[in-house]
Coordinates of C-alpha atoms and ligand atoms in Angstrom, one line a residue:
M12 CA 247.5 1.0 50.2
C13 CA 244.3 1.7 48.2
G14 CA 243.5 4.2 45.5
I15 CA 240.8 6.8 46.4
V16 CA 239.0 9.3 44.1
G17 CA 236.2 11.7 44.5
Y18 CA 234.7 14.1 42.0
T19 CA 231.9 16.7 42.2
G20 CA 231.3 19.3 39.5
K21 CA 229.9 20.3 36.2
S22 CA 230.9 17.2 34.3
S23 CA 229.6 13.7 34.5
A24 CA 231.3 12.1 37.5
L25 CA 231.8 8.6 36.0
S26 CA 234.6 9.6 33.6
P27 CA 236.9 11.5 36.0
V28 CA 236.4 8.9 38.7
L29 CA 237.2 6.0 36.4
E30 CA 240.2 7.9 35.0
G31 CA 241.4 8.6 38.5
L32 CA 241.1 5.0 39.4
R33 CA 243.1 4.0 36.4
R34 CA 245.9 6.3 37.5
L35 CA 245.8 5.0 41.0
E36 CA 245.5 1.3 40.2
Y37 CA 249.2 0.7 41.1
R38 CA 248.1 1.5 44.7
G39 CA 245.9 -1.6 44.8
Y40 CA 244.2 -3.9 42.4
D41 CA 242.3 -6.6 44.4
S42 CA 238.9 -5.0 43.6
A43 CA 237.4 -1.7 42.5
G44 CA 234.1 0.1 43.0
I45 CA 232.2 3.4 42.4
A46 CA 229.3 5.1 44.0
L47 CA 227.4 8.0 42.4
T48 CA 224.8 10.3 43.8
L49 CA 221.6 10.9 41.7
K50 CA 218.6 13.0 42.6
P51 CA 218.3 14.1 46.2
G52 CA 216.9 11.3 48.3
A53 CA 217.2 8.7 45.5
P54 CA 219.4 5.6 46.5
L55 CA 223.0 5.8 45.3
W56 CA 224.1 4.1 42.2
V57 CA 226.9 1.6 43.2
E58 CA 228.9 -0.9 41.2
K59 CA 231.9 -2.9 42.6
R60 CA 233.8 -5.9 41.4
A61 CA 236.6 -8.1 42.6
G62 CA 239.7 -8.2 40.5
K63 CA 241.4 -5.5 38.5
L64 CA 239.7 -2.2 37.4
E65 CA 239.0 -3.7 34.0
N66 CA 236.5 -6.1 35.7
L67 CA 234.5 -3.1 37.0
E68 CA 234.8 -1.3 33.7
G69 CA 233.6 -4.4 31.9
S70 CA 230.5 -4.5 34.0
L71 CA 229.4 -0.9 33.2
T72 CA 226.7 -0.7 30.7
P73 CA 225.7 2.5 28.7
D74 CA 222.7 3.0 31.0
V75 CA 224.8 4.1 33.9
P76 CA 222.7 7.0 35.3
K77 CA 224.2 10.6 34.7
S78 CA 225.6 11.9 37.9
H79 CA 227.8 14.9 38.8
S80 CA 229.3 13.6 42.0
G81 CA 230.8 10.3 43.0
I82 CA 233.6 8.4 44.7
G83 CA 235.7 5.5 43.5
H84 CA 238.2 3.0 45.1
T85 CA 240.8 0.5 44.1
R86 CA 241.6 -1.9 46.9
W87 CA 244.7 -3.5 48.4
A88 CA 243.0 -5.8 50.8
T89 CA 243.9 -5.8 54.4
H90 CA 240.9 -7.2 56.2
G91 CA 238.8 -9.6 54.1
G92 CA 239.7 -11.2 50.8
P93 CA 239.3 -9.6 47.4
T94 CA 235.6 -10.3 46.7
D95 CA 232.7 -8.2 45.3
T96 CA 231.2 -8.0 48.8
N97 CA 234.5 -6.8 50.4
A98 CA 235.1 -4.3 47.6
H99 CA 234.5 -0.6 48.4
P100 CA 232.4 1.5 48.6
H101 CA 230.5 0.2 51.6
L102 CA 227.0 1.3 52.3
D103 CA 224.8 2.0 55.3
N104 CA 221.7 -0.2 55.7
E105 CA 219.5 2.3 53.8
G106 CA 221.8 2.4 50.8
K107 CA 222.0 6.2 50.9
L108 CA 225.4 6.6 52.5
A109 CA 228.6 5.3 50.8
L110 CA 232.1 5.3 52.2
I111 CA 235.5 4.4 50.9
H112 CA 238.7 3.9 53.0
N113 CA 242.4 3.6 52.7
G114 CA 244.3 2.4 55.8
I115 CA 243.6 0.1 58.8
I116 CA 241.0 0.6 61.5
E117 CA 242.6 -0.9 64.5
N118 CA 239.4 -1.0 66.7
Y119 CA 236.9 -2.2 64.0
V120 CA 236.0 -5.4 65.9
E121 CA 234.7 -3.6 68.9
L122 CA 233.0 -1.0 66.8
R123 CA 231.3 -3.7 64.8
A124 CA 230.0 -5.5 67.9
A125 CA 228.5 -2.3 69.3
L126 CA 226.9 -1.4 66.0
E127 CA 225.5 -4.8 65.5
A128 CA 224.0 -4.6 69.0
K129 CA 222.3 -1.4 67.8
G130 CA 220.8 -3.3 64.9
H131 CA 223.2 -2.5 62.1
T132 CA 223.6 -5.4 59.7
F133 CA 226.9 -6.1 58.1
K134 CA 227.7 -7.8 54.7
S135 CA 231.5 -7.8 54.5
E136 CA 234.5 -8.9 56.4
T137 CA 236.2 -5.5 56.2
D138 CA 237.3 -3.1 58.9
T139 CA 235.8 -0.3 56.7
E140 CA 232.2 -1.4 57.0
S141 CA 232.2 -0.6 60.7
V142 CA 233.0 3.0 59.7
V143 CA 230.1 3.5 57.4
H144 CA 227.6 2.4 60.0
L145 CA 229.2 4.5 62.6
L146 CA 229.0 7.5 60.2
S147 CA 225.4 6.8 59.5
D148 CA 224.5 7.0 63.2
A149 CA 226.6 10.1 63.6
R150 CA 225.0 11.8 60.6
K151 CA 221.5 11.2 62.1
A152 CA 222.7 12.7 65.4
H153 CA 223.9 15.8 63.5
N154 CA 220.6 16.2 61.6
G155 CA 222.2 15.2 58.3
D156 CA 225.4 17.3 58.6
L157 CA 227.9 14.8 57.0
A158 CA 231.0 16.9 57.8
A159 CA 230.1 17.3 61.5
A160 CA 229.4 13.5 61.6
M161 CA 232.8 12.8 60.0
R162 CA 234.5 15.0 62.6
D163 CA 232.7 13.0 65.4
I164 CA 233.6 9.5 64.2
C165 CA 237.3 10.4 63.5
Q166 CA 237.6 10.8 67.3
E167 CA 236.4 7.3 67.8
L168 CA 238.5 5.6 65.2
R169 CA 242.0 4.2 66.0
G170 CA 244.5 3.3 63.3
S171 CA 245.2 5.0 59.9
F172 CA 242.6 6.2 57.5
T173 CA 241.7 8.2 54.5
L174 CA 237.9 8.3 54.3
L175 CA 235.5 9.7 51.6
A176 CA 231.7 9.7 52.0
I177 CA 228.7 10.8 50.0
H178 CA 225.0 10.8 50.9
S179 CA 222.0 10.8 48.6
D180 CA 220.3 13.6 50.5
D181 CA 223.1 16.0 49.6
P182 CA 224.2 14.8 46.1
E183 CA 226.8 17.4 45.3
R184 CA 228.8 17.1 48.5
I185 CA 231.7 14.8 49.3
V186 CA 233.3 14.8 52.8
G187 CA 236.7 13.4 53.5
A188 CA 239.1 12.9 56.4
R189 CA 242.6 11.7 56.9
R190 CA 244.9 10.3 59.6
N191 CA 248.3 8.8 58.8
S192 CA 247.1 8.2 55.2
P193 CA 247.3 10.6 52.3
L194 CA 244.4 12.8 51.0
V195 CA 244.8 15.7 48.6
V196 CA 242.2 18.2 47.1
G197 CA 242.2 19.0 43.4
V198 CA 241.0 22.6 42.9
G199 CA 239.0 22.9 39.6
D200 CA 236.9 25.5 37.9
G201 CA 233.3 24.6 38.8
E202 CA 234.5 21.2 39.9
N203 CA 236.6 19.8 42.7
F204 CA 238.5 16.5 43.3
L205 CA 239.6 14.4 46.3
A206 CA 242.3 11.7 45.9
S207 CA 245.0 9.6 47.6
D208 CA 247.5 11.4 45.4
V209 CA 247.5 13.9 42.7
A210 CA 247.9 11.3 39.9
A211 CA 244.2 10.9 40.0
F212 CA 243.3 14.5 38.9
I213 CA 246.5 16.0 37.4
A214 CA 245.0 15.7 33.9
H215 CA 242.2 18.2 35.0
T216 CA 244.0 20.6 37.4
K217 CA 247.4 21.2 38.7
R218 CA 246.1 23.2 41.7
A219 CA 246.1 21.2 44.9
L220 CA 245.5 21.5 48.6
E221 CA 247.3 19.2 51.0
L222 CA 245.3 18.0 54.0
G223 CA 247.0 17.8 57.4
Q224 CA 246.7 15.1 60.1
D225 CA 243.1 14.7 61.6
E226 CA 241.6 17.2 59.2
V227 CA 238.1 17.0 57.5
V228 CA 237.4 18.4 54.1
D229 CA 234.0 19.2 52.7
I230 CA 233.7 19.9 49.0
T231 CA 231.0 20.8 46.5
P232 CA 231.5 22.0 42.9
S233 CA 231.9 25.5 44.1
S234 CA 233.3 25.2 47.6
I235 CA 236.1 23.7 49.7
T236 CA 236.0 23.8 53.5
I237 CA 238.7 22.3 55.6
T238 CA 238.4 22.0 59.4
D239 CA 240.0 20.3 62.4
L240 CA 238.1 17.7 64.3
L241 CA 236.6 20.4 66.5
G242 CA 235.1 22.2 63.5
N243 CA 237.5 25.1 63.4
I244 CA 237.9 26.3 59.8
L245 CA 241.5 26.0 58.6
P246 CA 243.3 28.0 55.9
H247 CA 243.9 26.5 52.4
N248 CA 247.5 25.8 51.6
E249 CA 247.2 25.7 47.9
Y250 CA 250.2 24.6 45.7
E251 CA 251.0 24.0 42.1
I252 CA 251.7 20.4 41.1
S253 CA 255.0 20.3 39.3
W254 CA 254.9 16.7 38.2
D255 CA 253.6 15.3 34.9
A256 CA 251.0 12.5 35.0
S257 CA 253.4 9.6 34.8
A258 CA 255.6 11.0 37.5
A259 CA 252.6 11.5 39.7
E260 CA 251.8 7.8 39.6
R261 CA 255.2 7.3 41.2
G262 CA 254.3 10.0 43.8
G263 CA 256.9 12.3 42.2
Y264 CA 259.7 9.8 42.6
T265 CA 261.7 8.9 39.5
H266 CA 261.2 5.1 40.1
F267 CA 258.7 3.0 42.0
M268 CA 261.7 1.4 43.8
L269 CA 262.8 4.7 45.2
K270 CA 259.2 5.5 46.2
E271 CA 259.0 2.1 47.9
I272 CA 262.3 2.6 49.8
Y273 CA 260.8 5.8 51.2
E274 CA 257.5 4.1 52.0
Q275 CA 259.3 1.8 54.5
P276 CA 258.5 3.8 57.6
K277 CA 254.8 3.8 56.7
A278 CA 254.8 0.1 55.7
I279 CA 256.5 -0.8 59.1
L280 CA 254.0 1.3 61.0
D281 CA 251.0 -0.3 59.2
T282 CA 252.3 -3.8 59.8
L283 CA 252.8 -3.1 63.5
I284 CA 249.4 -1.5 64.1
G285 CA 247.5 -3.5 66.7
R286 CA 250.1 -6.3 66.9
T287 CA 252.9 -5.1 69.3
A288 CA 251.3 -6.7 72.3
G289 CA 250.9 -10.1 70.6
L290 CA 249.0 -11.4 67.6
D291 CA 245.2 -11.3 67.6
A292 CA 243.4 -14.7 68.0
S293 CA 241.7 -13.9 64.6
I294 CA 245.2 -14.6 63.1
T295 CA 246.4 -17.5 65.2
S296 CA 243.3 -19.4 66.4
A297 CA 243.7 -22.1 63.8
L298 CA 247.2 -23.0 65.1
N299 CA 248.1 -25.3 67.9
F300 CA 251.4 -23.7 69.2
E301 CA 251.6 -26.1 72.1
A302 CA 252.2 -29.0 69.6
V303 CA 255.0 -27.2 67.9
S304 CA 258.5 -28.4 68.5
K305 CA 260.2 -27.1 65.4
V306 CA 259.8 -24.2 63.0
V307 CA 260.7 -24.4 59.3
I308 CA 260.8 -21.2 57.3
I309 CA 260.5 -21.6 53.5
A310 CA 261.0 -18.8 51.1
C311 CA 263.0 -17.5 48.1
G312 CA 265.3 -14.6 47.4
T313 CA 264.7 -11.6 49.6
A314 CA 262.0 -13.4 51.5
Y315 CA 264.5 -16.1 52.4
H316 CA 266.8 -13.5 53.8
A317 CA 264.0 -12.2 56.0
G318 CA 263.6 -15.8 57.2
L319 CA 267.3 -16.0 58.1
V320 CA 266.9 -12.9 60.4
G321 CA 263.7 -14.5 61.8
K322 CA 265.7 -17.6 62.8
Y323 CA 267.7 -15.5 65.3
A324 CA 264.7 -13.9 66.8
I325 CA 262.4 -16.9 67.0
E326 CA 265.0 -19.2 68.3
K327 CA 266.0 -16.7 71.0
W328 CA 262.5 -15.6 72.0
A329 CA 260.6 -18.8 71.6
G330 CA 263.4 -21.3 72.5
I331 CA 262.6 -23.5 69.6
P332 CA 264.8 -24.8 66.7
V333 CA 264.3 -22.9 63.4
D334 CA 265.4 -24.1 60.0
V335 CA 265.4 -21.8 57.1
E336 CA 265.1 -23.5 53.7
Y337 CA 265.3 -22.4 50.1
A338 CA 261.8 -23.3 49.0
S339 CA 263.1 -24.6 45.7
E340 CA 265.4 -27.1 47.5
Y341 CA 263.2 -28.1 50.4
R342 CA 260.9 -30.8 49.2
Y343 CA 263.5 -32.5 47.1
R344 CA 265.4 -33.7 50.1
D345 CA 262.4 -35.5 51.6
P346 CA 262.6 -33.6 54.9
S347 CA 261.1 -34.9 58.1
V348 CA 257.8 -33.1 58.7
D349 CA 254.8 -33.8 61.0
G350 CA 252.2 -32.0 63.0
S351 CA 254.9 -30.8 65.4
T352 CA 256.4 -28.7 62.6
L353 CA 255.2 -25.2 62.1
V354 CA 256.1 -24.2 58.6
I355 CA 256.2 -20.5 57.8
P356 CA 256.2 -19.6 54.1
I357 CA 257.3 -16.0 53.5
S358 CA 256.1 -14.5 50.3
Q359 CA 255.4 -10.9 49.2
S360 CA 253.3 -12.0 46.2
G361 CA 251.8 -15.1 47.7
E362 CA 252.2 -16.7 44.3
T363 CA 255.9 -17.9 44.1
M364 CA 255.6 -21.4 42.8
D365 CA 258.7 -22.7 44.6
T366 CA 257.3 -21.6 47.9
L367 CA 253.8 -22.8 47.1
M368 CA 255.0 -26.3 46.2
A369 CA 257.2 -26.5 49.3
M370 CA 254.3 -25.5 51.4
R371 CA 252.0 -28.0 49.8
Y372 CA 254.6 -30.7 50.5
A373 CA 254.8 -29.8 54.1
K374 CA 251.0 -29.6 54.4
T375 CA 250.5 -33.1 53.0
H376 CA 253.0 -34.4 55.6
G377 CA 251.0 -32.9 58.5
A378 CA 252.7 -29.6 59.1
Q379 CA 250.9 -26.6 60.5
V380 CA 251.3 -23.7 58.0
F381 CA 251.4 -20.1 59.2
S382 CA 252.3 -17.9 56.1
V383 CA 253.6 -14.4 56.0
C384 CA 252.3 -12.6 53.0
N385 CA 251.8 -9.1 51.5
T386 CA 249.0 -9.9 49.1
N387 CA 245.6 -10.6 50.5
G388 CA 243.8 -13.6 49.1
S389 CA 246.7 -14.9 47.0
T390 CA 247.3 -18.6 46.7
I391 CA 249.8 -19.2 49.6
P392 CA 247.7 -17.6 52.3
R393 CA 244.6 -19.2 50.9
E394 CA 246.1 -22.6 51.4
S395 CA 247.6 -21.8 54.8
D396 CA 246.2 -22.6 58.2
A397 CA 246.8 -19.0 59.3
V398 CA 248.4 -15.9 57.7
L399 CA 250.1 -12.9 59.1
Y400 CA 249.6 -10.2 56.4
T401 CA 252.3 -7.6 56.1
H402 CA 250.8 -4.2 55.2
A403 CA 253.4 -2.8 52.9
G404 CA 250.9 -2.0 50.2
P405 CA 251.5 -2.9 46.6
E406 CA 255.2 -3.3 45.8
I407 CA 255.6 -2.5 42.1
A408 CA 259.3 -2.5 41.6
V409 CA 260.8 -6.0 41.0
A410 CA 263.5 -5.4 43.6
S411 CA 261.8 -5.9 47.0
T412 CA 262.4 -3.2 49.6
K413 CA 259.4 -2.3 51.8
A414 CA 258.1 -5.8 51.6
F415 CA 261.4 -7.0 53.0
A416 CA 261.2 -4.5 55.9
T417 CA 257.7 -5.7 56.7
Q418 CA 258.7 -9.4 56.5
L419 CA 261.4 -8.7 59.1
I420 CA 258.7 -7.1 61.3
A421 CA 256.5 -10.1 60.8
M422 CA 259.3 -12.4 61.9
Y423 CA 259.8 -10.4 65.1
L424 CA 256.0 -10.5 65.8
V425 CA 255.9 -14.2 65.3
G426 CA 258.9 -14.7 67.5
L427 CA 257.4 -12.6 70.3
H428 CA 254.0 -14.3 70.0
L429 CA 255.4 -17.8 70.0
G430 CA 257.7 -17.0 72.9
L431 CA 254.9 -15.6 74.9
A432 CA 252.6 -18.6 74.0
R433 CA 255.4 -21.0 75.1
G434 CA 256.1 -19.1 78.3
V435 CA 259.7 -18.5 77.3
I436 CA 259.4 -14.7 77.5
T437 CA 257.3 -12.5 79.8
P438 CA 254.6 -10.0 78.8
E439 CA 256.9 -7.3 80.2
F440 CA 259.6 -8.3 77.6
V441 CA 257.0 -8.3 74.9
T442 CA 256.0 -4.8 75.9
Q443 CA 259.6 -3.7 75.9
M444 CA 260.2 -5.2 72.4
G445 CA 256.9 -3.6 71.3
D446 CA 258.3 -0.2 72.3
E447 CA 261.5 -1.0 70.4
L448 CA 259.6 -2.0 67.3
S449 CA 257.4 1.1 67.5
E450 CA 260.5 3.3 67.3
L451 CA 261.6 1.7 64.0
P452 CA 259.5 3.9 61.6
A453 CA 261.1 7.1 63.0
K454 CA 264.6 5.5 62.9
V455 CA 264.2 4.4 59.3
E456 CA 263.1 8.0 58.5
Q457 CA 266.4 9.1 60.2
V458 CA 268.4 6.8 57.9
L459 CA 266.5 8.0 54.8
E460 CA 267.5 11.6 55.7
T461 CA 271.2 10.7 55.5
V462 CA 271.4 8.6 52.3
E463 CA 271.9 11.5 49.8
P464 CA 275.7 11.2 49.8
L465 CA 275.4 7.6 48.8
R466 CA 274.8 8.7 45.2
E467 CA 278.3 10.1 44.8
L468 CA 279.9 7.3 46.9
T469 CA 278.3 4.6 44.8
R470 CA 279.6 6.1 41.6
K471 CA 283.2 5.6 42.8
F472 CA 282.6 1.8 42.3
K473 CA 280.4 1.8 39.3
D474 CA 283.1 0.1 37.2
S475 CA 284.1 -2.5 39.9
S476 CA 283.8 -6.1 38.8
S477 CA 282.3 -7.2 42.1
M478 CA 281.4 -6.0 45.6
L479 CA 281.6 -8.0 48.8
F480 CA 279.3 -7.7 51.8
L481 CA 280.2 -8.8 55.3
G482 CA 278.0 -9.2 58.3
R483 CA 277.8 -11.2 61.6
H484 CA 274.8 -12.5 63.4
V485 CA 271.7 -10.9 61.9
G486 CA 274.1 -8.7 59.9
F487 CA 275.0 -11.8 57.8
P488 CA 271.5 -12.2 56.3
T489 CA 271.6 -8.5 55.8
A490 CA 274.8 -8.9 53.8
L491 CA 273.2 -11.5 51.7
E492 CA 270.2 -9.2 51.0
G493 CA 272.6 -6.3 50.1
A494 CA 274.4 -8.6 47.7
L495 CA 271.2 -9.8 46.1
K496 CA 270.0 -6.1 45.6
L497 CA 273.2 -5.3 43.8
K498 CA 273.1 -8.4 41.6
E499 CA 269.5 -7.9 40.5
L500 CA 269.8 -4.1 40.0
A501 CA 273.4 -3.3 38.9
Y502 CA 274.0 -6.7 37.2
M503 CA 277.3 -6.7 39.2
H504 CA 278.7 -9.8 40.9
A505 CA 278.2 -9.5 44.6
E506 CA 278.5 -11.9 47.5
G507 CA 277.6 -11.8 51.2
F508 CA 279.7 -13.6 53.8
P509 CA 279.7 -14.1 57.5
G510 CA 282.6 -11.9 58.7
G511 CA 284.2 -14.9 60.4
E512 CA 284.1 -16.9 57.2
L513 CA 286.4 -14.6 55.2
K514 CA 289.7 -16.2 56.4
H515 CA 288.4 -19.7 55.3
G516 CA 288.7 -18.8 51.6
P517 CA 286.8 -15.7 50.4
I518 CA 289.6 -13.3 51.5
A519 CA 291.4 -14.5 48.5
L520 CA 289.0 -12.5 46.5
I521 CA 290.3 -9.2 47.9
D522 CA 292.4 -7.2 45.5
Q523 CA 293.6 -3.6 45.4
G524 CA 290.4 -1.5 45.5
T525 CA 287.9 -4.2 46.0
P526 CA 284.8 -2.6 47.5
V527 CA 283.7 -4.2 50.7
I528 CA 280.6 -3.2 52.6
A529 CA 280.8 -4.1 56.3
I530 CA 277.5 -4.3 58.2
M531 CA 278.7 -3.6 61.8
P532 CA 277.0 -5.2 64.8
A533 CA 276.0 -2.8 67.6
A534 CA 278.8 -0.5 68.6
G535 CA 280.7 -1.7 71.6
S536 CA 279.5 -5.3 71.3
L537 CA 281.9 -8.3 71.2
L538 CA 280.8 -9.0 67.6
A539 CA 281.5 -5.4 66.6
E540 CA 285.1 -5.9 67.8
K541 CA 285.4 -9.0 65.7
M542 CA 283.9 -7.3 62.7
A543 CA 286.4 -4.4 63.2
S544 CA 289.2 -7.1 62.9
N545 CA 287.6 -8.3 59.6
V546 CA 287.7 -4.7 58.4
Q547 CA 291.4 -4.5 59.2
E548 CA 292.0 -7.9 57.4
V549 CA 290.4 -6.8 54.2
K550 CA 291.9 -3.3 54.4
A551 CA 295.4 -4.9 54.8
R552 CA 294.8 -6.5 51.4
G553 CA 293.8 -3.4 49.5
A554 CA 290.0 -3.3 50.0
V555 CA 288.0 -0.1 50.2
V556 CA 285.6 -0.5 53.1
I557 CA 282.2 1.1 53.5
A558 CA 280.9 0.4 57.0
I559 CA 277.3 0.7 58.1
S560 CA 277.3 1.3 61.8
D561 CA 275.7 2.9 64.8
G562 CA 279.1 3.9 66.0
P563 CA 282.6 4.9 64.7
V564 CA 284.6 2.5 62.6
P565 CA 288.1 4.0 62.5
A566 CA 289.6 1.5 60.0
A567 CA 286.8 2.0 57.4
D568 CA 287.2 4.4 54.4
H569 CA 283.6 5.5 54.6
V570 CA 281.1 5.1 57.5
I571 CA 277.3 5.3 56.9
R572 CA 275.9 6.1 60.4
I573 CA 272.6 4.6 61.4
P574 CA 270.7 4.9 64.7
S575 CA 271.1 2.3 67.4
A576 CA 268.5 -0.4 67.8
H577 CA 268.0 -3.7 69.5
E578 CA 270.5 -6.1 68.0
F579 CA 267.8 -8.3 66.3
L580 CA 266.1 -5.2 64.9
Q581 CA 269.2 -3.7 63.4
P582 CA 268.7 -5.2 59.9
V583 CA 265.6 -3.0 59.4
L584 CA 267.9 0.0 59.6
S585 CA 271.1 -1.3 58.0
V586 CA 269.4 -2.7 54.9
V587 CA 268.2 0.8 53.8
P588 CA 271.7 2.1 52.7
L589 CA 272.2 -1.2 50.9
Q590 CA 268.9 -0.7 49.0
V591 CA 270.0 2.9 48.1
I592 CA 273.5 1.8 47.0
A593 CA 272.0 -0.8 44.7
Y594 CA 269.5 1.7 43.4
E595 CA 272.2 4.3 42.7
M596 CA 274.5 1.7 41.1
A597 CA 271.7 0.6 38.7
L598 CA 271.2 4.3 37.7
A599 CA 275.0 4.8 37.3
R600 CA 275.1 1.7 35.0
G601 CA 272.0 2.9 33.1
N602 CA 269.9 -0.1 34.0
D603 CA 266.1 -0.3 34.2
V604 CA 265.6 0.1 37.9
D605 CA 261.9 -1.0 38.3
Q606 CA 262.1 -3.9 35.8
P607 CA 265.7 -5.3 35.8
R608 CA 266.6 -7.6 33.0
N609 CA 265.7 -11.3 33.2
L610 CA 263.5 -10.8 36.3
A611 CA 259.9 -10.8 37.2
K612 CA 258.0 -9.5 40.2
S613 CA 256.4 -12.8 41.0
V614 CA 258.1 -16.0 39.8
T615 CA 255.1 -18.3 39.2
V616 CA 257.2 -21.1 37.6
E617 CA 259.3 -23.7 39.4
Ligands
AGP725 C1 263.9 -9.7 45.6 O1 264.3 -8.3 45.3 C2 263.4 -10.4 44.4 N1 262.3 -9.6 43.8 C3 263.1 -11.8 44.7 O2 264.2 -12.4 45.3 C4 261.8 -12.1 45.6 O3 262.1 -11.7 46.9 C5 261.6 -13.6 45.5 O4 261.3 -14.0 44.2 C6 260.4 -14.0 46.4 O5 259.2 -13.4 46.0 P1 257.9 -13.5 46.9 O6 258.3 -12.8 48.2 O7 256.9 -12.8 46.2 O8 257.7 -14.9 47.2

């Protein structure tokens, strides 16, 4: 995700744009930049810096020229590391057109090649820069009509985008467009705003217009025009913003964690874009898959649980042994590592010291390193041979939710790519699984529509001393993840077990009223029957069972129904109720949801 702001109006633009970026910095903080229009025809004023917004603010001197219109951007890097050059805004070759972008342009490579062949010169590694050169040509073809040009290029772009553009020949105008990425209009008095979300301008106006899919907006200080891509004028659906400024930064959600739970469909969609038919050579070219005879996944906490799910998929689809190691334990047992080992560090932050040190150990012993990371340009991907970035956007809450979902997606993509490269699975199977993966965002949405009753159900157990989680196959790592969520949010003892392991000791923990969550395998499967027996076993000893299932579970006290999915993909769906239960339990116990006690978002000590 990135933060996007545009202002045009009676005031100096610098202040509202900077203020908007401050309120949106949680959406991305790899780099920040601003472009301002000056007199008609004069080159734009542009300043952009890697790092947090304070770096940009620190670079601004009192002689910033006065301007009444400008755009600003805080970046969450997807293509190209967090550098000054890759920071937005990006400019055309004349320096008169500036553009900022939130999202992922899937066909940027082919667009760039065509534009370079036409003589455009590029400076950055970003997907966005292809768009500004495309827009520059389209604007010339439309005799300077920036809105008409924007409508044109939107029909050539594939992927997700929010775009804002300004041109020095028309200094009061800002043109925007959106597809699968948010853009709202702030309606002022003699001034108008554009932003990724209302947090950017709520201090100035509570009047807002929502933009729909594939719509183009054209604003000046005194006008707002919204059209479809064919140029048909669309009505304004104005609404009053009911949030206060701090709530707006959470998108109206009470906590970042809840917002991030609900962002999972979009995070999954963005992580899948352009990858369901196999990973691009730009990701994997540095790796020699033919030499790989073993995979070792190293990670911590939630990322470790994603790795455990990945083991099932990669072993099955790539026919290769996979070990999953706690990073903090790995290097202290002097593991056997060489060039035939593909080490996969999984890390949301890319800075977890345990994972970094384990990766360095493996590298010095000759392993190939293919990291899965959510933070572009962080240490772990920088020291890897290759990286598969998840596109979950910034995850602010300490408890990982959308990052976990995208780590699972990354595991599936690696398994499919490795299996195809090793000739274990066919392109047809990859296509079939690509279709299954592409259904996940909508299926997660379905689950999110049914979680409301979990608030009341969770409160029944708020005074329990512990909660047990049972799963089989990929449901077992899911059980571990559910237990971790409850521990870190509710400060309640919780433990995950393989269902078949209960009878070897843990069943002694069951007492009258012990809450047990059973993550059921696909209804009708052999494992589902075995899990049903486990449910009976714990019920017989007084447990209260909450089952998460895509089918009926007669013996359970409560059943949380989820859609069916391929057995390996089920954790993406079954983990959502577990996240919500942990969230609700934290609320019920009066805990700090986004910053639970004793924890940090990124553990940069060993
Ligand atoms: C999960 O909710 C925790 N925040 C924690 O277990 C986390 O997953 C772990 O510290 C790994 O962090 P990383 O993904 O940034 O490496």
